[in-house]
Short mmCIF file of C-alpha atoms and ligand atoms in Angstrom, two decimals:
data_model
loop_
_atom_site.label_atom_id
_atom_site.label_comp_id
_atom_site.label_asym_id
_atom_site.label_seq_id
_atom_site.Cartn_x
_atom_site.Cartn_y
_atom_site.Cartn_z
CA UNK A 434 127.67 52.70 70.88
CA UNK A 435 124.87 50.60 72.60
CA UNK A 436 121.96 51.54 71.12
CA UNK A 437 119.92 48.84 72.36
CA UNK A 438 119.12 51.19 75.85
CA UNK A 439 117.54 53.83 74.09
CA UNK A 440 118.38 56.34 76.42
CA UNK A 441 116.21 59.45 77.88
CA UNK A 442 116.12 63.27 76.05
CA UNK A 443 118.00 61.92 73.64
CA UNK A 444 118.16 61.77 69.65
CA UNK A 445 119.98 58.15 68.97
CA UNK A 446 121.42 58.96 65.68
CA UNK A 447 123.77 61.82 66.98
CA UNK A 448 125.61 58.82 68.69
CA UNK A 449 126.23 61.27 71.57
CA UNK A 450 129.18 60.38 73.70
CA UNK A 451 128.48 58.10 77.19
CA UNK A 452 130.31 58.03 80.10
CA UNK A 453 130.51 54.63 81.35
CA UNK A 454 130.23 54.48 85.33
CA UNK A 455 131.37 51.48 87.07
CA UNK A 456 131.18 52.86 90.79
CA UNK A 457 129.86 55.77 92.76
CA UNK A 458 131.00 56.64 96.58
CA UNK A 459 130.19 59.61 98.55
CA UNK A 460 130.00 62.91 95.98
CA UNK A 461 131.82 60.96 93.24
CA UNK A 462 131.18 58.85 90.19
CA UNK A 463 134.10 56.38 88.77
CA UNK A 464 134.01 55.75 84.78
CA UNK A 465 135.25 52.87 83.26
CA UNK A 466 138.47 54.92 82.04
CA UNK A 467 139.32 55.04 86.22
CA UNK A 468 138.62 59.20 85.78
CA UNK A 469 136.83 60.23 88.81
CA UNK A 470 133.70 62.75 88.84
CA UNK A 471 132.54 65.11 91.60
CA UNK A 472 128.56 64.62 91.08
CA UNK A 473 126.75 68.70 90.75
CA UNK A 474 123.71 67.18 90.31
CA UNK A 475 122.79 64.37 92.31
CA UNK A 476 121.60 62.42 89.64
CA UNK A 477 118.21 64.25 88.75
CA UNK A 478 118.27 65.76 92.37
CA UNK A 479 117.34 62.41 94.13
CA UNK A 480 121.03 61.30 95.47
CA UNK A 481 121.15 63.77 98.15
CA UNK A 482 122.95 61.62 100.47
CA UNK A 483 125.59 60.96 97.58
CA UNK A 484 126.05 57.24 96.45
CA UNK A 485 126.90 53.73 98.35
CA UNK A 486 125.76 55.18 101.37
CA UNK A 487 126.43 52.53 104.03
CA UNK A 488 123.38 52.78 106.10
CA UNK A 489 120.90 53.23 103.47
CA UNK A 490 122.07 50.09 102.12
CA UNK A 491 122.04 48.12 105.10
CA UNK A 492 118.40 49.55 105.65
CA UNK A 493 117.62 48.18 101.28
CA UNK A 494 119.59 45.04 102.69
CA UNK A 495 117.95 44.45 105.95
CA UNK A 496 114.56 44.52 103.87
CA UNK A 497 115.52 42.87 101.27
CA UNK A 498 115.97 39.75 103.41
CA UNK A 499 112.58 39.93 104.99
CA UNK A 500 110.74 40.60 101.28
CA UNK A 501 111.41 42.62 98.64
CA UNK A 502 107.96 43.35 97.48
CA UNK A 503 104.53 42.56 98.71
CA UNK A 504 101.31 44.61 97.01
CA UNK A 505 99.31 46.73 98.76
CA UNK A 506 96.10 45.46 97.40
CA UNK A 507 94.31 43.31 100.22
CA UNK A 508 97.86 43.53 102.16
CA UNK A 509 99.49 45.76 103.98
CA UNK A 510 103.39 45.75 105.79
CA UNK A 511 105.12 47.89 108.37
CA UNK A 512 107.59 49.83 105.82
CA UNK A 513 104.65 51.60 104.20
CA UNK A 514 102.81 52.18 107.39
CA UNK A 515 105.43 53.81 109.28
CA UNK A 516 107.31 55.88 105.85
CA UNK A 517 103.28 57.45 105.42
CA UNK A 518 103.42 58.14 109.32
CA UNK A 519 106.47 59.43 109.04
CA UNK A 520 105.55 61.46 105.72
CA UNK A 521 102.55 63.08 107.99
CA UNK A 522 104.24 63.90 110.64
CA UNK A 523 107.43 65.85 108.60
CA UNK A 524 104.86 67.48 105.94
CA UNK A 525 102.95 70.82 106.42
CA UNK A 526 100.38 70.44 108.87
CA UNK A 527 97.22 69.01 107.93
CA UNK A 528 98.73 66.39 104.97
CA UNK A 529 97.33 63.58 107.16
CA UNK A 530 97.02 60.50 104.11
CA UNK A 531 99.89 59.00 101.43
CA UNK A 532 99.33 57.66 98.39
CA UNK A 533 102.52 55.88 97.38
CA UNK A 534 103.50 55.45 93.64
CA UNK A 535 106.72 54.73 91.35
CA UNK A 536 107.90 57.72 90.22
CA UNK A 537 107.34 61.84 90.07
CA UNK A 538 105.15 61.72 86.79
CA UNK A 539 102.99 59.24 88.23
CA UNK A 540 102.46 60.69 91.68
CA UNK A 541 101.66 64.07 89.43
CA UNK A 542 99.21 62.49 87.65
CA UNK A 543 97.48 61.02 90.69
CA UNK A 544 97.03 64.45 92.57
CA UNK A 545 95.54 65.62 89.15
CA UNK A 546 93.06 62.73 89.18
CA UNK A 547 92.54 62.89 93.06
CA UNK A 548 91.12 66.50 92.15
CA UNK A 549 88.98 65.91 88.97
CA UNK A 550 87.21 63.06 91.29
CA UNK A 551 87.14 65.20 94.29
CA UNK A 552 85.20 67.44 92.58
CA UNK A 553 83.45 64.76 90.45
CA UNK A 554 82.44 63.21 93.77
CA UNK A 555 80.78 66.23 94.92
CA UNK A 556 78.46 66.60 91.80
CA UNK A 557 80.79 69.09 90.26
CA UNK A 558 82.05 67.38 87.09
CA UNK A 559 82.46 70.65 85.08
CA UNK A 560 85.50 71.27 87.61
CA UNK A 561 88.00 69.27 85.25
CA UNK A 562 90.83 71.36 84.46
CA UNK A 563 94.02 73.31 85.68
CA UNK A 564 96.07 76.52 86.00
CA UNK A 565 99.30 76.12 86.23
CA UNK A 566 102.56 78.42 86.26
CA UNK A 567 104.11 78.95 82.69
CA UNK A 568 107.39 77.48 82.31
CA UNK A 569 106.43 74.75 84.41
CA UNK A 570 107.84 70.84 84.06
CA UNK A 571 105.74 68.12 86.21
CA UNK A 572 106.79 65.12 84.50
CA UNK A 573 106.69 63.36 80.74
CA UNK A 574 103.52 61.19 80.96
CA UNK A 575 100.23 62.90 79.49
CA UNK A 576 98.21 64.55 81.78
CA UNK A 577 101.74 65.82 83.10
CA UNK A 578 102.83 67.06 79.90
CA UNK A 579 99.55 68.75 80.01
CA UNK A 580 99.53 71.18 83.21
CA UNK A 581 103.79 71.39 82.02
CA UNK A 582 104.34 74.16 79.70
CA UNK A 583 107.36 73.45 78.45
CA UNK A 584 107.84 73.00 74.38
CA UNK A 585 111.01 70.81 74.57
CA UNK A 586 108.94 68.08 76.02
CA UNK A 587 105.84 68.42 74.54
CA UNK A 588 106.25 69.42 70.92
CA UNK A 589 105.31 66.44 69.79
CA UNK A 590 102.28 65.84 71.55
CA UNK A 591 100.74 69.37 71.40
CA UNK A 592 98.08 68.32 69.16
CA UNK A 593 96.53 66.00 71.32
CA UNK A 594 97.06 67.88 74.54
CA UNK A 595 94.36 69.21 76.54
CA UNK A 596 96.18 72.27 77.66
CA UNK A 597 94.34 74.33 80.72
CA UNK A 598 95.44 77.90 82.00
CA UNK A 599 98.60 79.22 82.66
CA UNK A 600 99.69 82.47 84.56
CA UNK A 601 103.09 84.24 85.39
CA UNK A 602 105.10 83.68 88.63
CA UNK A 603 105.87 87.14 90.31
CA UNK A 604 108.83 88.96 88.61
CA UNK A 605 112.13 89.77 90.69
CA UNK A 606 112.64 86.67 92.41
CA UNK A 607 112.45 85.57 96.13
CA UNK A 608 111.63 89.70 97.44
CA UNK A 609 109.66 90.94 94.79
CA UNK A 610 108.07 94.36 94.91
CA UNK A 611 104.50 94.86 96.05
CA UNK A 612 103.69 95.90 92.21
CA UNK A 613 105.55 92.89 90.96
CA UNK A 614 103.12 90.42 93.49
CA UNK A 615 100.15 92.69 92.52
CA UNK A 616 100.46 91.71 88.79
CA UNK A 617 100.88 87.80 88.87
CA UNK A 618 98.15 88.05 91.52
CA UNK A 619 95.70 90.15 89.46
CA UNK A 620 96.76 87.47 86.28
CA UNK A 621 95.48 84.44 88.65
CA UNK A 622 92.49 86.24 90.22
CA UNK A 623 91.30 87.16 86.09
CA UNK A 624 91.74 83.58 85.32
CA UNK A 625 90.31 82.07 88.17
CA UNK A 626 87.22 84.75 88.41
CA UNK A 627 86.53 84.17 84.54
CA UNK A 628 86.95 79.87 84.85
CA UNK A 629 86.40 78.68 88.44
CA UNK A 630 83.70 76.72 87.59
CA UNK A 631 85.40 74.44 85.22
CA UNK A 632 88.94 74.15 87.19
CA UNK A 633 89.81 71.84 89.58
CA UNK A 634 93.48 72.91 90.91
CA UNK A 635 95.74 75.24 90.54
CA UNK A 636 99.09 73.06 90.87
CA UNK A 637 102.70 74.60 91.12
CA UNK A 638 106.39 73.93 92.18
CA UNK A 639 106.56 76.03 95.12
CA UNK A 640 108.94 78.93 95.44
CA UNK A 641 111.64 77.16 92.60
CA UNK A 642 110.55 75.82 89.07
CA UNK A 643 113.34 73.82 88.62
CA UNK A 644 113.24 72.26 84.95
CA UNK A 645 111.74 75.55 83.57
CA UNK A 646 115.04 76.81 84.03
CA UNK A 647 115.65 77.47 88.04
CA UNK A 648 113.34 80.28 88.17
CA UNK A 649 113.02 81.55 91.69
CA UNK A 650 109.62 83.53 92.98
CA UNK A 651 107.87 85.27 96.18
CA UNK A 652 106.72 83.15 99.32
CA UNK A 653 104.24 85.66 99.78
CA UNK A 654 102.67 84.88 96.26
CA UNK A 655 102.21 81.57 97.49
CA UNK A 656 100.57 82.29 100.56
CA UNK A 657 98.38 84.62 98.19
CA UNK A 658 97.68 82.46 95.69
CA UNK A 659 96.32 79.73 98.24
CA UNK A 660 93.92 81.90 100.17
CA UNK A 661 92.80 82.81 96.71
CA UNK A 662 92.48 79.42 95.46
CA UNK A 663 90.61 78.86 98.69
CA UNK A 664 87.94 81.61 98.08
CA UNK A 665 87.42 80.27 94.73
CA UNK A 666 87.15 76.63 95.28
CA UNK A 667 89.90 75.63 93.71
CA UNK A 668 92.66 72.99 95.00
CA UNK A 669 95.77 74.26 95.55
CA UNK A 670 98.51 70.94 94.59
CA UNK A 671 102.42 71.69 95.38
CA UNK A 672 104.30 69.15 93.23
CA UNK A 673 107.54 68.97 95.23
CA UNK A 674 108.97 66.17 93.62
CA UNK A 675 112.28 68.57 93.01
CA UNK A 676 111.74 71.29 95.63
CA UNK A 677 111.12 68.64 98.76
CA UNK A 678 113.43 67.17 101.28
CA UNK A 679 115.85 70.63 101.56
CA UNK A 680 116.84 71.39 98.17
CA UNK A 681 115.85 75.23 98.55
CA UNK A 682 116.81 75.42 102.24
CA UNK A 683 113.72 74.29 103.86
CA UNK A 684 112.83 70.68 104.15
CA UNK A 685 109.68 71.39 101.84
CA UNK A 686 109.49 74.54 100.15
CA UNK A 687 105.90 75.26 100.74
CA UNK A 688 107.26 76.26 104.34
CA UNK A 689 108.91 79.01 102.87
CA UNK A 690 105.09 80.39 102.45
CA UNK A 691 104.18 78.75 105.50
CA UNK A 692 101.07 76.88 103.76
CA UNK A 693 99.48 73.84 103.52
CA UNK A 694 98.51 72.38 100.13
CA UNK A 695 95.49 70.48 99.67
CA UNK A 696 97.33 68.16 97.71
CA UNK A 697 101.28 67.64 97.87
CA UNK A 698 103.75 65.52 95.67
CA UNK A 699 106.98 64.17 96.56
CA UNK A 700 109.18 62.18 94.65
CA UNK A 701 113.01 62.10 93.74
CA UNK A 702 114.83 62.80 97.14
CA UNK A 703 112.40 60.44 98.52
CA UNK A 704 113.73 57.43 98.43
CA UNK A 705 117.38 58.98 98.15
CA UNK A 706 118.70 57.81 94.65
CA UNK A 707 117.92 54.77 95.78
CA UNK A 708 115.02 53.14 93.97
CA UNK A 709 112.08 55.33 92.26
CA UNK A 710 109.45 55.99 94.68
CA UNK A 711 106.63 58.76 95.17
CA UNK A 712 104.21 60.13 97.06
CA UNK A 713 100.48 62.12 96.84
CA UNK A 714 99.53 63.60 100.03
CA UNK A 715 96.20 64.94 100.65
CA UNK A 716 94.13 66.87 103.38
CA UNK A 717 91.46 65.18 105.03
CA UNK A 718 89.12 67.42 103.44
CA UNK A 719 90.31 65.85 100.27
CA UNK A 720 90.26 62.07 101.35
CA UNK A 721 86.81 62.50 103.14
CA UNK A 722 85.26 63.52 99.57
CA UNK A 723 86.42 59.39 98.51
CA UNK A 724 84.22 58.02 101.31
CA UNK A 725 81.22 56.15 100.62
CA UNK A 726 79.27 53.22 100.97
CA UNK A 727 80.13 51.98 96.92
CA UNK A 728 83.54 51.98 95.18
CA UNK A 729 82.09 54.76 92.70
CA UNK A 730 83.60 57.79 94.83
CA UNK A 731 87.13 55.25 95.98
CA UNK A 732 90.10 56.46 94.25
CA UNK A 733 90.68 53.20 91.36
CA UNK A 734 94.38 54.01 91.41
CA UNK A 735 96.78 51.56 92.54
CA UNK A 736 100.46 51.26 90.72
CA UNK A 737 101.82 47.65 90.87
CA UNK A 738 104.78 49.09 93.26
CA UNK A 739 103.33 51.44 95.14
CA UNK A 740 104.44 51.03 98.88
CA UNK A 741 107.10 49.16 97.54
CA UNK A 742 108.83 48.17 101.20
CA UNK A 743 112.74 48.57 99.52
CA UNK A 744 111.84 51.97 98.54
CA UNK A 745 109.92 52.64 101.80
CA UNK A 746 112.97 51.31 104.34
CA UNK A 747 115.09 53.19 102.33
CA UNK A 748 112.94 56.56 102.84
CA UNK A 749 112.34 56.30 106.25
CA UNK A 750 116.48 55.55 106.86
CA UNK A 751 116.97 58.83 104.92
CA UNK A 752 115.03 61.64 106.86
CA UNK A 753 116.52 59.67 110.20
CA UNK A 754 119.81 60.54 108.42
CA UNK A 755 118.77 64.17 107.29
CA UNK A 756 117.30 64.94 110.54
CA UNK A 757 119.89 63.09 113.02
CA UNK A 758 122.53 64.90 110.75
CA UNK A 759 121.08 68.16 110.70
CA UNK A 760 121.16 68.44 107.04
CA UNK A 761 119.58 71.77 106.93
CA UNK A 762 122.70 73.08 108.07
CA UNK A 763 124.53 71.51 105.37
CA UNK A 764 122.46 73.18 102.92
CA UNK A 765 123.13 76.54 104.43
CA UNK A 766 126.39 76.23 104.55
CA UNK A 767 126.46 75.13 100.68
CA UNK A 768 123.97 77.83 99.72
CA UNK A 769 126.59 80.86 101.50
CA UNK A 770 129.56 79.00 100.11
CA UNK A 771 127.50 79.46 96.19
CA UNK A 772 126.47 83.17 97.10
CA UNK A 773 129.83 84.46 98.74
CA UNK A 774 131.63 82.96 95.22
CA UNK A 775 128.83 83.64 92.67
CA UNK A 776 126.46 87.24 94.17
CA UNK A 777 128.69 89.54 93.20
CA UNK A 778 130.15 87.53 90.06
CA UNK A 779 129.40 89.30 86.72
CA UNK A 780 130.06 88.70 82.93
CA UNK A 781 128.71 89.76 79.73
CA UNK A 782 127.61 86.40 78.70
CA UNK A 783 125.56 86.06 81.96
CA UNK A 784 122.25 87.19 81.86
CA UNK A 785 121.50 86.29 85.75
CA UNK A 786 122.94 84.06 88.54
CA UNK A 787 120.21 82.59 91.08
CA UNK A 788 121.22 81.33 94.03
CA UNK A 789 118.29 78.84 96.97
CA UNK A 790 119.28 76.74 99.34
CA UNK A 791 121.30 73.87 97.86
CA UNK A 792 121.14 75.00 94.10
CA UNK A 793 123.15 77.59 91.87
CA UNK A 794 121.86 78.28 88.12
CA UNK A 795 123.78 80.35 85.88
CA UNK A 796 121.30 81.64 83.54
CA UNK A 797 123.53 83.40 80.01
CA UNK A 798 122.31 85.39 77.37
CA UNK A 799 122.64 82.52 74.91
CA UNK A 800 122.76 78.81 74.19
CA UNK A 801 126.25 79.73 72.75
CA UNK A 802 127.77 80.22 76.05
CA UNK A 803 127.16 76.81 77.16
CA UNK A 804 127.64 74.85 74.45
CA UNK A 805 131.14 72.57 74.91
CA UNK A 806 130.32 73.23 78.60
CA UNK A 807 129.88 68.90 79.56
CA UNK A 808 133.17 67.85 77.77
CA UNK A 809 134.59 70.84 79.43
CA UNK A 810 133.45 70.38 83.44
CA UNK A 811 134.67 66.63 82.40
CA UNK A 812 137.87 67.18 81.85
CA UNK A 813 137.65 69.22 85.18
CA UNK A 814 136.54 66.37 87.01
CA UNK A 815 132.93 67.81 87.02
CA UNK A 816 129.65 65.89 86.79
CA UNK A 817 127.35 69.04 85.57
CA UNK A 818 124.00 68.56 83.15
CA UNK A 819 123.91 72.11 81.53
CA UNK A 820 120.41 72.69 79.17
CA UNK A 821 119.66 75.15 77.09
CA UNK A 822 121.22 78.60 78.26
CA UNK A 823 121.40 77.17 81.96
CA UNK A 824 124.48 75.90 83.46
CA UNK A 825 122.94 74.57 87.39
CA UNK A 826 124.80 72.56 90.14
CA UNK A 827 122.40 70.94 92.86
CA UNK A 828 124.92 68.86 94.56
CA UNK A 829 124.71 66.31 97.04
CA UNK A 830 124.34 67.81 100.55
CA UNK A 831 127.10 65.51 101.74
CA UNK A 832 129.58 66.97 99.26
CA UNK A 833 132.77 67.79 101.19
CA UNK A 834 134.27 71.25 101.58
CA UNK A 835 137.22 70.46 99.15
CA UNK A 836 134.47 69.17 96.15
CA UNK A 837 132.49 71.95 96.70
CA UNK A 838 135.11 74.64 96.56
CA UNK A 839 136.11 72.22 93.04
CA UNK A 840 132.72 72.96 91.62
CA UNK A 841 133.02 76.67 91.78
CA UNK A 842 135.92 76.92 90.90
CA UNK A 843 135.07 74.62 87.89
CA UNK A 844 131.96 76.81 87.39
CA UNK A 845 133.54 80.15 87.16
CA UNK A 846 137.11 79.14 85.30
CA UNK A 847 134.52 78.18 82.47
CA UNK A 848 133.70 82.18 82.07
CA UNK A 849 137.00 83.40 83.16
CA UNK A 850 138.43 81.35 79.87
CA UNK A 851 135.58 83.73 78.09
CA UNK A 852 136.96 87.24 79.20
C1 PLP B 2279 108.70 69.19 89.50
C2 PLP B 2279 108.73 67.83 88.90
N1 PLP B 2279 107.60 67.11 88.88
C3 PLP B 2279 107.57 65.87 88.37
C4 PLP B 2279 108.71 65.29 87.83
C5 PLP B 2279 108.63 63.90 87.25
O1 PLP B 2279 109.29 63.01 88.05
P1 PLP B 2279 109.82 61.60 87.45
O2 PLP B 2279 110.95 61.93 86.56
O3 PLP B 2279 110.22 60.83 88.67
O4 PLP B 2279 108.67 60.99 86.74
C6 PLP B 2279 109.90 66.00 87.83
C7 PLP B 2279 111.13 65.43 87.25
O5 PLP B 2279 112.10 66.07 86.98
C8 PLP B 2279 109.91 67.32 88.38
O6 PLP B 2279 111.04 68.05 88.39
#
């Protein structure tokens, strides 16, 4: 076992099993033992196109050979000017700058930043701290782990986290009842009435919280939650970094609620699975508050690879793919595939079955269901990342009909062999 790559979510001395991969093509990954995978998960989300994609790398290549990396302090290149053109023109209206960063934690913690200093700027440095959904996951670094409420990650660290406010998504889903929108609502408005004056944002994952175990909520609790946010001058930040670029059906989810965030974070499905990229998109009500004659109100941010110009060829190659291919329709098709094999599916070990856009999560009654689940779907073929009582697939939205059909199959044999 090589234990010199200590490896992510992971405790080193169980010496937990690897699976070697020495190639990946379309939806699959090839291990070193020549056993072929069909990839559920897309690596993290991010490989939506699947893997060895030719065009997105002759768009890395094509870069490549012109430069690899320049900085973006004092410089500037084409790649990052037209990928944060492009960024403005796909996002919800009114998302009209991009800061680029490395990765989804990062590009958290800048929108959290961008809104203590918005509201620094303005003379309001009280306005330092954030509600934020409970179950929610936005990333492992600190001030993430901080608007995350999610003890798996942060156990460690609670005693040093500055932990803000946290309220309850909407129960019953997507269509929740009037009552059910009333209460979260009413749980936001007490918070928000009682602390405005010392919170900056209210940040969420729109319409999915994906890491906090696929739950699913109301459009229309978005759409309520802004204007409120709004009345109480508070900045309303959608971290996307898992929702965006189709994965519940939309290209962002925030258009589900048809809203615009003040601030918005992309990340993952970005850059494709390519190379780790991300992205903080603000309002120009937001950027105009960093204007000034002195560099005391200019955001001092600035990531050595931010606007990286691999990542950013790679991006912009990947919505001309998604769009010229009409991936949208993919993901519909993928999403009625999941919910004519899985709506009407019961078991006693299941608890629930939630089914957006390109995503299916299996939520049991117990840990105990799942457990032997990864050496199972292996042995099946099947690259699925069950944790705790959730089994999920998000696959790529290139999977073919025959993989797909594989992976529910795969997904529902596993509970049949329970009966
Ligand atoms: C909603 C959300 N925000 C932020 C992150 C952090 O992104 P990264 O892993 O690229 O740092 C993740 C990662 O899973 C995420 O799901």
């Amino acid at each position: 076992m090589n234990n010199k790559v200590w490896y992510p979510y992971s405790q080193m001395q169980l010496n937990e099993s690897r699976y070697k991969v020495v190639h990946a093509e379309k939806e699959y990954i090839t291990l070193d033992n020549g056993q072929r995978l069909i990839d559920g998960v897309s690596s993290w989300w991010a490989a939506i196109h699947g893997y060895n994609h030719l065009e997105l790398n002759e768009a890395l290549s094509n870069q490549a050979n012109k430069f690899a990396h320049i900085m973006l302090g004092g410089l500037t290149h084409k790649p990052a000017e037209s990928f944060a053109e492009k960024l403005v023109q796909i996002t919800p209206k009114g998302l009209n700058h991009v800061f680029f960063s490395d990765s989804g934690s990062v590009a958290v913690e800048v929108a959290l930043k961008m809104a203590i200093q918005y509201w620094s700027n303005k003379g309001k440095k009280a306005k330092c701290k954030f509600v934020s959904l409970k179950k929610a996951y936005h990333g492992d670094t600190f001030k993430a782990m901080e608007v995350g409420d999610d003890s798996d990650y942060q156990n460690s660290y609670n005693h040093i986290l500055n932990k803000g406010f946290y309220t309850s998504i909407p129960k019953g889903g997507f269509n929740c009842t009037k009552e059910e929108l009333q209460e979260a609502l009413l749980e936001l408005e007490s918070i928000l009435k009682a602390h405005a004056n010392e919170i900056a944002g209210f940040i969420v994952e729109p319409i999915m919280q994906g890491a906090g175990g696929f739950q699913i909520y109301s459009p229309e609790y978005l759409t309520e939650a802004k204007k409120m946010c709004s009345d109480f001058n508070v900045l309303f930040i959608a971290d996307e970094v898992a929702t965006g670029f189709g994965r519940t059906g939309k290209l962002f989810a925030c258009e589900h609620a048809g809203i615009t965030p003040d601030i918005l974070i992309l990340g993952k499905a970005l850059t494709a699975g390519y190379i780790g990229h991300a992205a903080t998109l603000s309002t120009d009500i937001v950027y105009d508050a960093f204007l000034g004659s002195t560099y005391e109100e200019a955001f001092m941010h600035g990531p050595t690879f931010m606007g990286n110009p691999l990542a950013c060829a790679v991006g912009l190659k990947s919505y001309e793919i998604f769009e010229r291919e009409d991936y949208l329709n993919k993901i519909k098709h993928i999403e009625t595939q999941f919910k004519v094999a899985f709506s009407d599916y019961q078991h006693e070990e299941i608890y629930e079955i939630r089914i957006l856009g390109c995503m299916v999560v299996i939520e049991t009654k117990s840990e105990k269901t799942v457990k032997g689940f990864k050496p199972y779907a292996i042995k099946k073929g099947l690259w699925l990342r069950p944790f705790g009582k959730y089994i999920y697939a998000t696959p790529p939205y290139t999977i073919s009909e025959k993989s797909l059909q594989s992976l529910i199959l795969g997904l529902i044999e596993w509970f049949e062999m329970k009966k």
